[in-house]
Amino acid sequence: MISYALRRVPSALLVLVVASVLVFAVPRLASGDAADVLAGPDSTAATREAVRHDLGLDQSPVLQYAQWARDLLTGDLGTSYIRKEPASHAIGAALGQTVTLTVAALLLAVVLGGLAGVVLGTGRRRFVTRPVGALVSLAFALPPYVSGVLLVLLFAVTIRLLPATGYMPLTQSPDLALQYLLMPALCLALPTAATLARFLAASIRQVMDEDFIRTGVAKGLTAYRLVRAHVVPNALPPVLTVLGIQVGQLLGGAIVVEAIFGWHGIGDLLVTSVLDRDYVLVQDLLLFAVAVFVVVQTLTDLLHAAIDPRIRLEA
């Protein structure tokens, strides 16, 4: 298992290196830079050049990338051009809200998707599977910016059960924090839950056709024990891979959800930084998202290999 994990490290590092080049180059393809924002719309060309020189933007792209990469390797995320503060402070202030939202959405997606997948994969009664299948299809089809507005109209405007927007730290008031958290987490979780439900249901149906399941039925195992002890564990490995990919989808969807529900997290910070041409923050945030995705995907592959030894042997 250790040798398999070590063989995964070079590919993960290669992905991060390639991603660092892309996240450095792509923001600079847009017209203008942070000097234009800082100097103001009525500034002269000389003023903009002076600001650009102070920020180091007049250096060649290769030197700028080398400086940024060297700072990253030493743990220095740089200084925000616009905010005039270390990028680590701005990211740290926004990270808590995004982590809270993403973890809550992931837990909801696993619970809702797991239950729906088991029902769709093992259910034989149409009056149960058809409504669940319809809800899964609806959750899969609705993008977060649509489902978010619908949730606000239902729970905040019509029923007036939950607050429409805002954020409350869990450490300050757990009850109020859960009220503020429930709608955005559910909005973010629905597409992921629908995806997990579909893959889990398909995997369960495939496992149900295996010979060892027929043997279990012939031995007189109850349906509950058969599903819990044999069907679901053997259906999980491919679903775990999908779950690792969906973590990246959650991070991407958090940008829209945070805008709808007034959460000033990583997504809101990224949008603001892009509009301000704050290259340092944009680069750090994008590379952070890629790093999270790579780490989660690597951990998913390791968990998959731990469950299914054939993965390690083939590798």
PDB file of C-alpha atoms in Angstrom:
ATOM      1  CA  MET A   1       0.000   0.000   0.000  1.00  0.00           C
ATOM      2  CA  ILE A   2       2.855   2.382   0.830  1.00  0.00           C
ATOM      3  CA  SER A   3       4.579   1.718  -2.503  1.00  0.00           C
ATOM      4  CA  TYR A   4       1.299   2.349  -4.323  1.00  0.00           C
ATOM      5  CA  ALA A   5       0.897   5.659  -2.485  1.00  0.00           C
ATOM      6  CA  LEU A   6       4.459   6.706  -3.311  1.00  0.00           C
ATOM      7  CA  ARG A   7       3.852   6.005  -6.991  1.00  0.00           C
ATOM      8  CA  ARG A   8       0.973   8.468  -6.885  1.00  0.00           C
ATOM      9  CA  VAL A   9       3.140  11.349  -5.638  1.00  0.00           C
ATOM     10  CA  PRO A  10       5.002  12.215  -8.899  1.00  0.00           C
ATOM     11  CA  SER A  11       1.793  12.502 -10.928  1.00  0.00           C
ATOM     12  CA  ALA A  12       0.212  14.695  -8.240  1.00  0.00           C
ATOM     13  CA  LEU A  13       3.238  16.995  -8.192  1.00  0.00           C
ATOM     14  CA  LEU A  14       3.240  17.182 -11.988  1.00  0.00           C
ATOM     15  CA  VAL A  15      -0.409  18.250 -11.975  1.00  0.00           C
ATOM     16  CA  LEU A  16       0.348  21.000  -9.461  1.00  0.00           C
ATOM     17  CA  VAL A  17       3.295  22.285 -11.505  1.00  0.00           C
ATOM     18  CA  VAL A  18       1.270  22.400 -14.731  1.00  0.00           C
ATOM     19  CA  ALA A  19      -1.635  24.012 -12.874  1.00  0.00           C
ATOM     20  CA  SER A  20       0.657  26.675 -11.403  1.00  0.00           C
ATOM     21  CA  VAL A  21       1.793  27.660 -14.896  1.00  0.00           C
ATOM     22  CA  LEU A  22      -1.790  27.854 -16.146  1.00  0.00           C
ATOM     23  CA  VAL A  23      -3.157  29.831 -13.194  1.00  0.00           C
ATOM     24  CA  PHE A  24      -0.246  32.247 -13.576  1.00  0.00           C
ATOM     25  CA  ALA A  25      -0.702  32.734 -17.324  1.00  0.00           C
ATOM     26  CA  VAL A  26      -4.487  32.774 -17.784  1.00  0.00           C
ATOM     27  CA  PRO A  27      -5.303  35.866 -15.629  1.00  0.00           C
ATOM     28  CA  ARG A  28      -2.732  37.853 -17.565  1.00  0.00           C
ATOM     29  CA  LEU A  29      -4.509  37.186 -20.850  1.00  0.00           C
ATOM     30  CA  ALA A  30      -7.218  39.672 -19.830  1.00  0.00           C
ATOM     31  CA  SER A  31      -6.731  43.319 -20.686  1.00  0.00           C
ATOM     32  CA  GLY A  32      -5.478  45.624 -17.929  1.00  0.00           C
ATOM     33  CA  ASP A  33      -3.856  44.775 -14.618  1.00  0.00           C
ATOM     34  CA  ALA A  34      -3.851  45.828 -10.976  1.00  0.00           C
ATOM     35  CA  ALA A  35      -1.941  49.019 -11.816  1.00  0.00           C
ATOM     36  CA  ASP A  36      -4.926  50.290 -13.814  1.00  0.00           C
ATOM     37  CA  VAL A  37      -7.213  49.683 -10.817  1.00  0.00           C
ATOM     38  CA  LEU A  38      -4.868  51.290  -8.289  1.00  0.00           C
ATOM     39  CA  ALA A  39      -3.982  54.293 -10.443  1.00  0.00           C
ATOM     40  CA  GLY A  40      -7.616  55.040 -11.249  1.00  0.00           C
ATOM     41  CA  PRO A  41      -9.447  55.599 -14.534  1.00  0.00           C
ATOM     42  CA  ASP A  42      -8.187  59.209 -14.934  1.00  0.00           C
ATOM     43  CA  SER A  43      -4.507  58.449 -14.341  1.00  0.00           C
ATOM     44  CA  THR A  44      -1.793  59.171 -16.858  1.00  0.00           C
ATOM     45  CA  ALA A  45       0.354  56.567 -18.576  1.00  0.00           C
ATOM     46  CA  ALA A  46       3.355  57.642 -16.482  1.00  0.00           C
ATOM     47  CA  THR A  47       1.411  57.114 -13.256  1.00  0.00           C
ATOM     48  CA  ARG A  48       0.306  53.662 -14.330  1.00  0.00           C
ATOM     49  CA  GLU A  49       3.858  52.723 -15.277  1.00  0.00           C
ATOM     50  CA  ALA A  50       5.123  53.913 -11.888  1.00  0.00           C
ATOM     51  CA  VAL A  51       2.518  51.790 -10.086  1.00  0.00           C
ATOM     52  CA  ARG A  52       3.321  48.843 -12.348  1.00  0.00           C
ATOM     53  CA  HIS A  53       7.012  49.219 -11.469  1.00  0.00           C
ATOM     54  CA  ASP A  54       6.249  49.312  -7.727  1.00  0.00           C
ATOM     55  CA  LEU A  55       4.217  46.106  -8.044  1.00  0.00           C
ATOM     56  CA  GLY A  56       6.864  44.370 -10.136  1.00  0.00           C
ATOM     57  CA  LEU A  57       4.495  43.971 -13.068  1.00  0.00           C
ATOM     58  CA  ASP A  58       7.001  45.517 -15.455  1.00  0.00           C
ATOM     59  CA  GLN A  59       9.252  42.470 -15.108  1.00  0.00           C
ATOM     60  CA  SER A  60       9.144  39.633 -17.613  1.00  0.00           C
ATOM     61  CA  PRO A  61       6.477  36.943 -17.024  1.00  0.00           C
ATOM     62  CA  VAL A  62       9.221  34.356 -16.459  1.00  0.00           C
ATOM     63  CA  LEU A  63      10.754  36.377 -13.624  1.00  0.00           C
ATOM     64  CA  GLN A  64       7.337  37.041 -12.103  1.00  0.00           C
ATOM     65  CA  TYR A  65       6.482  33.330 -12.182  1.00  0.00           C
ATOM     66  CA  ALA A  66       9.874  32.370 -10.733  1.00  0.00           C
ATOM     67  CA  GLN A  67       9.405  34.852  -7.880  1.00  0.00           C
ATOM     68  CA  TRP A  68       5.894  33.610  -7.155  1.00  0.00           C
ATOM     69  CA  ALA A  69       6.927  29.934  -7.277  1.00  0.00           C
ATOM     70  CA  ARG A  70       9.907  30.585  -4.992  1.00  0.00           C
ATOM     71  CA  ASP A  71       7.669  32.355  -2.473  1.00  0.00           C
ATOM     72  CA  LEU A  72       5.194  29.470  -2.541  1.00  0.00           C
ATOM     73  CA  LEU A  73       7.914  26.941  -1.803  1.00  0.00           C
ATOM     74  CA  THR A  74       8.926  28.981   1.254  1.00  0.00           C
ATOM     75  CA  GLY A  75       5.322  29.288   2.449  1.00  0.00           C
ATOM     76  CA  ASP A  76       4.893  32.915   1.409  1.00  0.00           C
ATOM     77  CA  LEU A  77       1.663  33.467  -0.544  1.00  0.00           C
ATOM     78  CA  GLY A  78       2.643  37.011  -1.473  1.00  0.00           C
ATOM     79  CA  THR A  79       0.969  40.346  -0.833  1.00  0.00           C
ATOM     80  CA  SER A  80      -2.345  41.385  -2.347  1.00  0.00           C
ATOM     81  CA  TYR A  81      -1.945  44.248  -4.808  1.00  0.00           C
ATOM     82  CA  ILE A  82      -5.293  45.826  -3.961  1.00  0.00           C
ATOM     83  CA  ARG A  83      -5.753  44.974  -0.276  1.00  0.00           C
ATOM     84  CA  LYS A  84      -2.135  45.727   0.659  1.00  0.00           C
ATOM     85  CA  GLU A  85      -2.060  42.806   3.061  1.00  0.00           C
ATOM     86  CA  PRO A  86      -0.572  39.300   2.959  1.00  0.00           C
ATOM     87  CA  ALA A  87      -2.620  37.021   0.737  1.00  0.00           C
ATOM     88  CA  SER A  88      -2.640  34.430   3.505  1.00  0.00           C
ATOM     89  CA  HIS A  89      -4.644  36.810   5.721  1.00  0.00           C
ATOM     90  CA  ALA A  90      -7.307  37.428   3.080  1.00  0.00           C
ATOM     91  CA  ILE A  91      -7.550  33.731   2.211  1.00  0.00           C
ATOM     92  CA  GLY A  92      -7.623  32.691   5.861  1.00  0.00           C
ATOM     93  CA  ALA A  93     -10.461  35.101   6.627  1.00  0.00           C
ATOM     94  CA  ALA A  94     -12.578  33.688   3.796  1.00  0.00           C
ATOM     95  CA  LEU A  95     -11.535  30.051   4.109  1.00  0.00           C
ATOM     96  CA  GLY A  96     -13.567  29.307   7.231  1.00  0.00           C
ATOM     97  CA  GLN A  97     -16.886  30.133   5.584  1.00  0.00           C
ATOM     98  CA  THR A  98     -16.133  28.103   2.458  1.00  0.00           C
ATOM     99  CA  VAL A  99     -14.877  25.090   4.424  1.00  0.00           C
ATOM    100  CA  THR A 100     -17.987  25.143   6.626  1.00  0.00           C
ATOM    101  CA  LEU A 101     -20.257  25.361   3.599  1.00  0.00           C
ATOM    102  CA  THR A 102     -18.403  22.705   1.585  1.00  0.00           C
ATOM    103  CA  VAL A 103     -18.142  20.174   4.423  1.00  0.00           C
ATOM    104  CA  ALA A 104     -21.830  20.579   5.299  1.00  0.00           C
ATOM    105  CA  ALA A 105     -22.792  20.207   1.628  1.00  0.00           C
ATOM    106  CA  LEU A 106     -20.595  17.117   1.275  1.00  0.00           C
ATOM    107  CA  LEU A 107     -22.197  15.463   4.309  1.00  0.00           C
ATOM    108  CA  LEU A 108     -25.681  16.230   3.005  1.00  0.00           C
ATOM    109  CA  ALA A 109     -24.755  14.951  -0.453  1.00  0.00           C
ATOM    110  CA  VAL A 110     -23.408  11.667   0.932  1.00  0.00           C
ATOM    111  CA  VAL A 111     -26.462  11.075   3.146  1.00  0.00           C
ATOM    112  CA  LEU A 112     -29.098  12.094   0.583  1.00  0.00           C
ATOM    113  CA  GLY A 113     -27.304  10.515  -2.375  1.00  0.00           C
ATOM    114  CA  GLY A 114     -26.605   7.313  -0.460  1.00  0.00           C
ATOM    115  CA  LEU A 115     -30.200   6.874   0.645  1.00  0.00           C
ATOM    116  CA  ALA A 116     -31.592   7.665  -2.801  1.00  0.00           C
ATOM    117  CA  GLY A 117     -29.053   5.388  -4.492  1.00  0.00           C
ATOM    118  CA  VAL A 118     -29.910   2.435  -2.259  1.00  0.00           C
ATOM    119  CA  VAL A 119     -33.639   2.972  -2.831  1.00  0.00           C
ATOM    120  CA  LEU A 120     -33.228   3.205  -6.603  1.00  0.00           C
ATOM    121  CA  GLY A 121     -30.796   0.294  -6.769  1.00  0.00           C
ATOM    122  CA  THR A 122     -32.663  -2.166  -4.557  1.00  0.00           C
ATOM    123  CA  GLY A 123     -36.272  -0.959  -4.707  1.00  0.00           C
ATOM    124  CA  ARG A 124     -38.819  -3.054  -6.551  1.00  0.00           C
ATOM    125  CA  ARG A 125     -41.942  -1.027  -5.862  1.00  0.00           C
ATOM    126  CA  ARG A 126     -42.613   1.657  -8.443  1.00  0.00           C
ATOM    127  CA  PHE A 127     -44.609   3.903  -6.117  1.00  0.00           C
ATOM    128  CA  VAL A 128     -41.373   4.313  -4.138  1.00  0.00           C
ATOM    129  CA  THR A 129     -38.705   4.338  -6.854  1.00  0.00           C
ATOM    130  CA  ARG A 130     -40.549   6.641  -9.273  1.00  0.00           C
ATOM    131  CA  PRO A 131     -40.883   9.642  -6.904  1.00  0.00           C
ATOM    132  CA  VAL A 132     -37.289   9.189  -5.718  1.00  0.00           C
ATOM    133  CA  GLY A 133     -36.088   8.942  -9.317  1.00  0.00           C
ATOM    134  CA  ALA A 134     -38.007  12.080 -10.236  1.00  0.00           C
ATOM    135  CA  LEU A 135     -36.472  14.021  -7.331  1.00  0.00           C
ATOM    136  CA  VAL A 136     -32.994  12.814  -8.290  1.00  0.00           C
ATOM    137  CA  SER A 137     -33.516  13.908 -11.892  1.00  0.00           C
ATOM    138  CA  LEU A 138     -34.811  17.298 -10.748  1.00  0.00           C
ATOM    139  CA  ALA A 139     -31.861  17.835  -8.403  1.00  0.00           C
ATOM    140  CA  PHE A 140     -29.474  16.822 -11.183  1.00  0.00           C
ATOM    141  CA  ALA A 141     -31.051  19.146 -13.755  1.00  0.00           C
ATOM    142  CA  LEU A 142     -31.393  22.305 -11.650  1.00  0.00           C
ATOM    143  CA  PRO A 143     -28.213  24.426 -11.462  1.00  0.00           C
ATOM    144  CA  PRO A 144     -27.381  25.973  -8.062  1.00  0.00           C
ATOM    145  CA  TYR A 145     -28.390  29.492  -9.114  1.00  0.00           C
ATOM    146  CA  VAL A 146     -31.921  28.208  -9.872  1.00  0.00           C
ATOM    147  CA  SER A 147     -32.339  25.870  -6.904  1.00  0.00           C
ATOM    148  CA  GLY A 148     -30.903  28.560  -4.609  1.00  0.00           C
ATOM    149  CA  VAL A 149     -33.520  31.102  -5.654  1.00  0.00           C
ATOM    150  CA  LEU A 150     -36.278  28.481  -5.309  1.00  0.00           C
ATOM    151  CA  LEU A 151     -35.099  27.558  -1.810  1.00  0.00           C
ATOM    152  CA  VAL A 152     -35.076  31.229  -0.771  1.00  0.00           C
ATOM    153  CA  LEU A 153     -38.591  31.748  -2.148  1.00  0.00           C
ATOM    154  CA  LEU A 154     -39.858  28.646  -0.357  1.00  0.00           C
ATOM    155  CA  PHE A 155     -38.143  28.661   3.039  1.00  0.00           C
ATOM    156  CA  ALA A 156     -37.369  32.375   3.513  1.00  0.00           C
ATOM    157  CA  VAL A 157     -40.234  34.172   1.737  1.00  0.00           C
ATOM    158  CA  THR A 158     -43.220  31.795   1.749  1.00  0.00           C
ATOM    159  CA  ILE A 159     -42.741  29.714   4.902  1.00  0.00           C
ATOM    160  CA  ARG A 160     -40.351  32.168   6.625  1.00  0.00           C
ATOM    161  CA  LEU A 161     -38.573  29.334   8.342  1.00  0.00           C
ATOM    162  CA  LEU A 162     -34.931  30.151   7.525  1.00  0.00           C
ATOM    163  CA  PRO A 163     -32.982  33.386   6.934  1.00  0.00           C
ATOM    164  CA  ALA A 164     -32.493  34.233   3.275  1.00  0.00           C
ATOM    165  CA  THR A 165     -28.873  35.425   3.463  1.00  0.00           C
ATOM    166  CA  GLY A 166     -26.088  35.904   5.961  1.00  0.00           C
ATOM    167  CA  TYR A 167     -23.514  33.967   7.928  1.00  0.00           C
ATOM    168  CA  MET A 168     -23.009  33.112  11.580  1.00  0.00           C
ATOM    169  CA  PRO A 169     -19.928  31.284  12.955  1.00  0.00           C
ATOM    170  CA  LEU A 170     -20.686  27.956  14.620  1.00  0.00           C
ATOM    171  CA  THR A 171     -18.618  28.968  17.629  1.00  0.00           C
ATOM    172  CA  GLN A 172     -20.691  32.080  18.215  1.00  0.00           C
ATOM    173  CA  SER A 173     -24.218  30.661  18.100  1.00  0.00           C
ATOM    174  CA  PRO A 174     -24.651  27.048  16.906  1.00  0.00           C
ATOM    175  CA  ASP A 175     -28.439  27.314  16.566  1.00  0.00           C
ATOM    176  CA  LEU A 176     -28.392  30.429  14.417  1.00  0.00           C
ATOM    177  CA  ALA A 177     -25.361  29.156  12.502  1.00  0.00           C
ATOM    178  CA  LEU A 178     -27.234  26.007  11.463  1.00  0.00           C
ATOM    179  CA  GLN A 179     -30.181  28.105  10.303  1.00  0.00           C
ATOM    180  CA  TYR A 180     -27.909  30.222   8.112  1.00  0.00           C
ATOM    181  CA  LEU A 181     -26.058  27.115   6.900  1.00  0.00           C
ATOM    182  CA  LEU A 182     -28.930  24.799   5.979  1.00  0.00           C
ATOM    183  CA  MET A 183     -30.187  26.417   2.759  1.00  0.00           C
ATOM    184  CA  PRO A 184     -26.824  27.159   1.087  1.00  0.00           C
ATOM    185  CA  ALA A 185     -25.504  23.720   2.049  1.00  0.00           C
ATOM    186  CA  LEU A 186     -28.600  22.032   0.629  1.00  0.00           C
ATOM    187  CA  CYS A 187     -28.413  24.123  -2.526  1.00  0.00           C
ATOM    188  CA  LEU A 188     -24.777  23.154  -3.039  1.00  0.00           C
ATOM    189  CA  ALA A 189     -25.358  19.495  -2.157  1.00  0.00           C
ATOM    190  CA  LEU A 190     -28.296  18.704  -4.463  1.00  0.00           C
ATOM    191  CA  PRO A 191     -26.414  18.196  -7.785  1.00  0.00           C
ATOM    192  CA  THR A 192     -23.699  16.150  -6.066  1.00  0.00           C
ATOM    193  CA  ALA A 193     -26.280  14.047  -4.214  1.00  0.00           C
ATOM    194  CA  ALA A 194     -28.094  13.347  -7.489  1.00  0.00           C
ATOM    195  CA  THR A 195     -24.853  12.297  -9.185  1.00  0.00           C
ATOM    196  CA  LEU A 196     -23.899   9.998  -6.317  1.00  0.00           C
ATOM    197  CA  ALA A 197     -27.400   8.488  -6.269  1.00  0.00           C
ATOM    198  CA  ARG A 198     -27.262   7.633  -9.970  1.00  0.00           C
ATOM    199  CA  PHE A 199     -23.818   6.043  -9.805  1.00  0.00           C
ATOM    200  CA  LEU A 200     -24.616   4.149  -6.604  1.00  0.00           C
ATOM    201  CA  ALA A 201     -27.896   2.823  -8.019  1.00  0.00           C
ATOM    202  CA  ALA A 202     -26.176   1.624 -11.208  1.00  0.00           C
ATOM    203  CA  SER A 203     -23.371   0.012  -9.211  1.00  0.00           C
ATOM    204  CA  ILE A 204     -25.854  -1.717  -6.893  1.00  0.00           C
ATOM    205  CA  ARG A 205     -27.794  -3.142  -9.840  1.00  0.00           C
ATOM    206  CA  GLN A 206     -24.572  -4.509 -11.286  1.00  0.00           C
ATOM    207  CA  VAL A 207     -23.591  -6.138  -7.985  1.00  0.00           C
ATOM    208  CA  MET A 208     -27.073  -7.611  -7.574  1.00  0.00           C
ATOM    209  CA  ASP A 209     -26.491  -9.697 -10.721  1.00  0.00           C
ATOM    210  CA  GLU A 210     -23.321 -11.299  -9.341  1.00  0.00           C
ATOM    211  CA  ASP A 211     -23.242 -14.995  -8.456  1.00  0.00           C
ATOM    212  CA  PHE A 212     -22.347 -14.462  -4.782  1.00  0.00           C
ATOM    213  CA  ILE A 213     -25.566 -12.491  -4.306  1.00  0.00           C
ATOM    214  CA  ARG A 214     -27.591 -15.412  -5.669  1.00  0.00           C
ATOM    215  CA  THR A 215     -25.674 -17.664  -3.285  1.00  0.00           C
ATOM    216  CA  GLY A 216     -26.586 -15.417  -0.373  1.00  0.00           C
ATOM    217  CA  VAL A 217     -30.249 -15.513  -1.364  1.00  0.00           C
ATOM    218  CA  ALA A 218     -30.094 -19.305  -1.636  1.00  0.00           C
ATOM    219  CA  LYS A 219     -28.588 -19.507   1.869  1.00  0.00           C
ATOM    220  CA  GLY A 220     -31.578 -17.609   3.225  1.00  0.00           C
ATOM    221  CA  LEU A 221     -29.997 -14.248   4.044  1.00  0.00           C
ATOM    222  CA  THR A 222     -32.500 -11.503   4.699  1.00  0.00           C
ATOM    223  CA  ALA A 223     -32.739  -8.683   2.175  1.00  0.00           C
ATOM    224  CA  TYR A 224     -31.523  -6.134   4.737  1.00  0.00           C
ATOM    225  CA  ARG A 225     -28.436  -8.163   5.691  1.00  0.00           C
ATOM    226  CA  LEU A 226     -27.693  -8.959   2.060  1.00  0.00           C
ATOM    227  CA  VAL A 227     -27.788  -5.296   1.058  1.00  0.00           C
ATOM    228  CA  ARG A 228     -25.913  -4.011   4.114  1.00  0.00           C
ATOM    229  CA  ALA A 229     -23.177  -6.643   4.294  1.00  0.00           C
ATOM    230  CA  HIS A 230     -22.647  -7.630   0.668  1.00  0.00           C
ATOM    231  CA  VAL A 231     -24.298  -5.390  -1.921  1.00  0.00           C
ATOM    232  CA  VAL A 232     -23.424  -1.889  -0.686  1.00  0.00           C
ATOM    233  CA  PRO A 233     -19.760  -2.609   0.279  1.00  0.00           C
ATOM    234  CA  ASN A 234     -19.083  -4.105  -3.160  1.00  0.00           C
ATOM    235  CA  ALA A 235     -20.881  -1.240  -4.911  1.00  0.00           C
ATOM    236  CA  LEU A 236     -18.943   1.515  -3.138  1.00  0.00           C
ATOM    237  CA  PRO A 237     -15.490   1.532  -4.860  1.00  0.00           C
ATOM    238  CA  PRO A 238     -16.577   3.162  -8.163  1.00  0.00           C
ATOM    239  CA  VAL A 239     -18.792   5.581  -6.246  1.00  0.00           C
ATOM    240  CA  LEU A 240     -15.823   6.716  -4.128  1.00  0.00           C
ATOM    241  CA  THR A 241     -14.003   7.778  -7.285  1.00  0.00           C
ATOM    242  CA  VAL A 242     -17.033   9.809  -8.356  1.00  0.00           C
ATOM    243  CA  LEU A 243     -17.233  11.344  -4.875  1.00  0.00           C
ATOM    244  CA  GLY A 244     -13.625  12.525  -5.113  1.00  0.00           C
ATOM    245  CA  ILE A 245     -14.375  14.225  -8.432  1.00  0.00           C
ATOM    246  CA  GLN A 246     -17.511  15.811  -7.002  1.00  0.00           C
ATOM    247  CA  VAL A 247     -15.470  17.613  -4.327  1.00  0.00           C
ATOM    248  CA  GLY A 248     -14.092  19.764  -7.115  1.00  0.00           C
ATOM    249  CA  GLN A 249     -17.635  20.410  -8.301  1.00  0.00           C
ATOM    250  CA  LEU A 250     -18.561  21.544  -4.805  1.00  0.00           C
ATOM    251  CA  LEU A 251     -15.723  24.061  -4.765  1.00  0.00           C
ATOM    252  CA  GLY A 252     -16.808  25.404  -8.148  1.00  0.00           C
ATOM    253  CA  GLY A 253     -20.459  25.578  -7.154  1.00  0.00           C
ATOM    254  CA  ALA A 254     -19.566  27.384  -3.932  1.00  0.00           C
ATOM    255  CA  ILE A 255     -18.834  30.535  -5.949  1.00  0.00           C
ATOM    256  CA  VAL A 256     -22.449  30.773  -7.117  1.00  0.00           C
ATOM    257  CA  VAL A 257     -23.970  29.676  -3.812  1.00  0.00           C
ATOM    258  CA  GLU A 258     -21.941  32.170  -1.804  1.00  0.00           C
ATOM    259  CA  ALA A 259     -23.113  34.961  -4.084  1.00  0.00           C
ATOM    260  CA  ILE A 260     -26.774  33.937  -3.677  1.00  0.00           C
ATOM    261  CA  PHE A 261     -26.743  33.561   0.095  1.00  0.00           C
ATOM    262  CA  GLY A 262     -24.313  36.352   0.983  1.00  0.00           C
ATOM    263  CA  TRP A 263     -21.410  34.199   2.167  1.00  0.00           C
ATOM    264  CA  HIS A 264     -18.098  36.059   1.899  1.00  0.00           C
ATOM    265  CA  GLY A 265     -15.970  32.982   1.345  1.00  0.00           C
ATOM    266  CA  ILE A 266     -13.324  31.870  -1.120  1.00  0.00           C
ATOM    267  CA  GLY A 267     -15.704  32.129  -4.065  1.00  0.00           C
ATOM    268  CA  ASP A 268     -16.641  35.720  -3.300  1.00  0.00           C
ATOM    269  CA  LEU A 269     -12.961  36.585  -2.746  1.00  0.00           C
ATOM    270  CA  LEU A 270     -12.005  34.996  -6.074  1.00  0.00           C
ATOM    271  CA  VAL A 271     -14.639  36.936  -8.034  1.00  0.00           C
ATOM    272  CA  THR A 272     -13.575  40.207  -6.399  1.00  0.00           C
ATOM    273  CA  SER A 273      -9.900  39.490  -7.060  1.00  0.00           C
ATOM    274  CA  VAL A 274     -10.545  38.724 -10.726  1.00  0.00           C
ATOM    275  CA  LEU A 275     -12.453  41.982 -11.180  1.00  0.00           C
ATOM    276  CA  ASP A 276      -9.647  43.919  -9.448  1.00  0.00           C
ATOM    277  CA  ARG A 277      -6.925  42.156 -11.486  1.00  0.00           C
ATOM    278  CA  ASP A 278      -5.325  41.152  -8.192  1.00  0.00           C
ATOM    279  CA  TYR A 279      -3.039  38.539  -9.721  1.00  0.00           C
ATOM    280  CA  VAL A 280      -1.532  37.325  -6.457  1.00  0.00           C
ATOM    281  CA  LEU A 281      -4.864  36.417  -4.884  1.00  0.00           C
ATOM    282  CA  VAL A 282      -6.233  34.944  -8.116  1.00  0.00           C
ATOM    283  CA  GLN A 283      -3.173  32.733  -8.550  1.00  0.00           C
ATOM    284  CA  ASP A 284      -3.160  31.584  -4.933  1.00  0.00           C
ATOM    285  CA  LEU A 285      -6.892  30.854  -4.859  1.00  0.00           C
ATOM    286  CA  LEU A 286      -6.913  28.921  -8.131  1.00  0.00           C
ATOM    287  CA  LEU A 287      -3.856  26.894  -7.186  1.00  0.00           C
ATOM    288  CA  PHE A 288      -5.390  26.234  -3.774  1.00  0.00           C
ATOM    289  CA  ALA A 289      -8.527  24.855  -5.456  1.00  0.00           C
ATOM    290  CA  VAL A 290      -6.427  22.617  -7.702  1.00  0.00           C
ATOM    291  CA  ALA A 291      -4.357  21.428  -4.737  1.00  0.00           C
ATOM    292  CA  VAL A 292      -7.489  20.518  -2.784  1.00  0.00           C
ATOM    293  CA  PHE A 293      -8.842  18.615  -5.769  1.00  0.00           C
ATOM    294  CA  VAL A 294      -5.549  16.740  -6.267  1.00  0.00           C
ATOM    295  CA  VAL A 295      -5.270  15.829  -2.583  1.00  0.00           C
ATOM    296  CA  VAL A 296      -8.877  14.644  -2.374  1.00  0.00           C
ATOM    297  CA  GLN A 297      -8.554  12.645  -5.601  1.00  0.00           C
ATOM    298  CA  THR A 298      -5.330  11.038  -4.376  1.00  0.00           C
ATOM    299  CA  LEU A 299      -6.904  10.137  -1.038  1.00  0.00           C
ATOM    300  CA  THR A 300      -9.901   8.720  -2.907  1.00  0.00           C
ATOM    301  CA  ASP A 301      -7.641   6.544  -5.042  1.00  0.00           C
ATOM    302  CA  LEU A 302      -5.835   5.310  -1.931  1.00  0.00           C
ATOM    303  CA  LEU A 303      -9.124   4.498  -0.227  1.00  0.00           C
ATOM    304  CA  HIS A 304     -10.290   2.756  -3.394  1.00  0.00           C
ATOM    305  CA  ALA A 305      -7.083   0.708  -3.416  1.00  0.00           C
ATOM    306  CA  ALA A 306      -7.514  -0.149   0.266  1.00  0.00           C
ATOM    307  CA  ILE A 307     -11.017  -1.465  -0.382  1.00  0.00           C
ATOM    308  CA  ASP A 308     -10.138  -3.270  -3.607  1.00  0.00           C
ATOM    309  CA  PRO A 309      -6.636  -4.886  -3.543  1.00  0.00           C
ATOM    310  CA  ARG A 310      -6.832  -5.496  -7.298  1.00  0.00           C
ATOM    311  CA  ILE A 311      -6.174  -1.790  -7.843  1.00  0.00           C
ATOM    312  CA  ARG A 312      -2.812  -2.061  -6.063  1.00  0.00           C
ATOM    313  CA  LEU A 313      -1.858  -5.246  -7.904  1.00  0.00           C
ATOM    314  CA  GLU A 314      -2.684  -3.757 -11.306  1.00  0.00           C
ATOM    315  CA  ALA A 315      -0.682  -0.630 -10.475  1.00  0.00           C
TER     316      ALA A 315
END
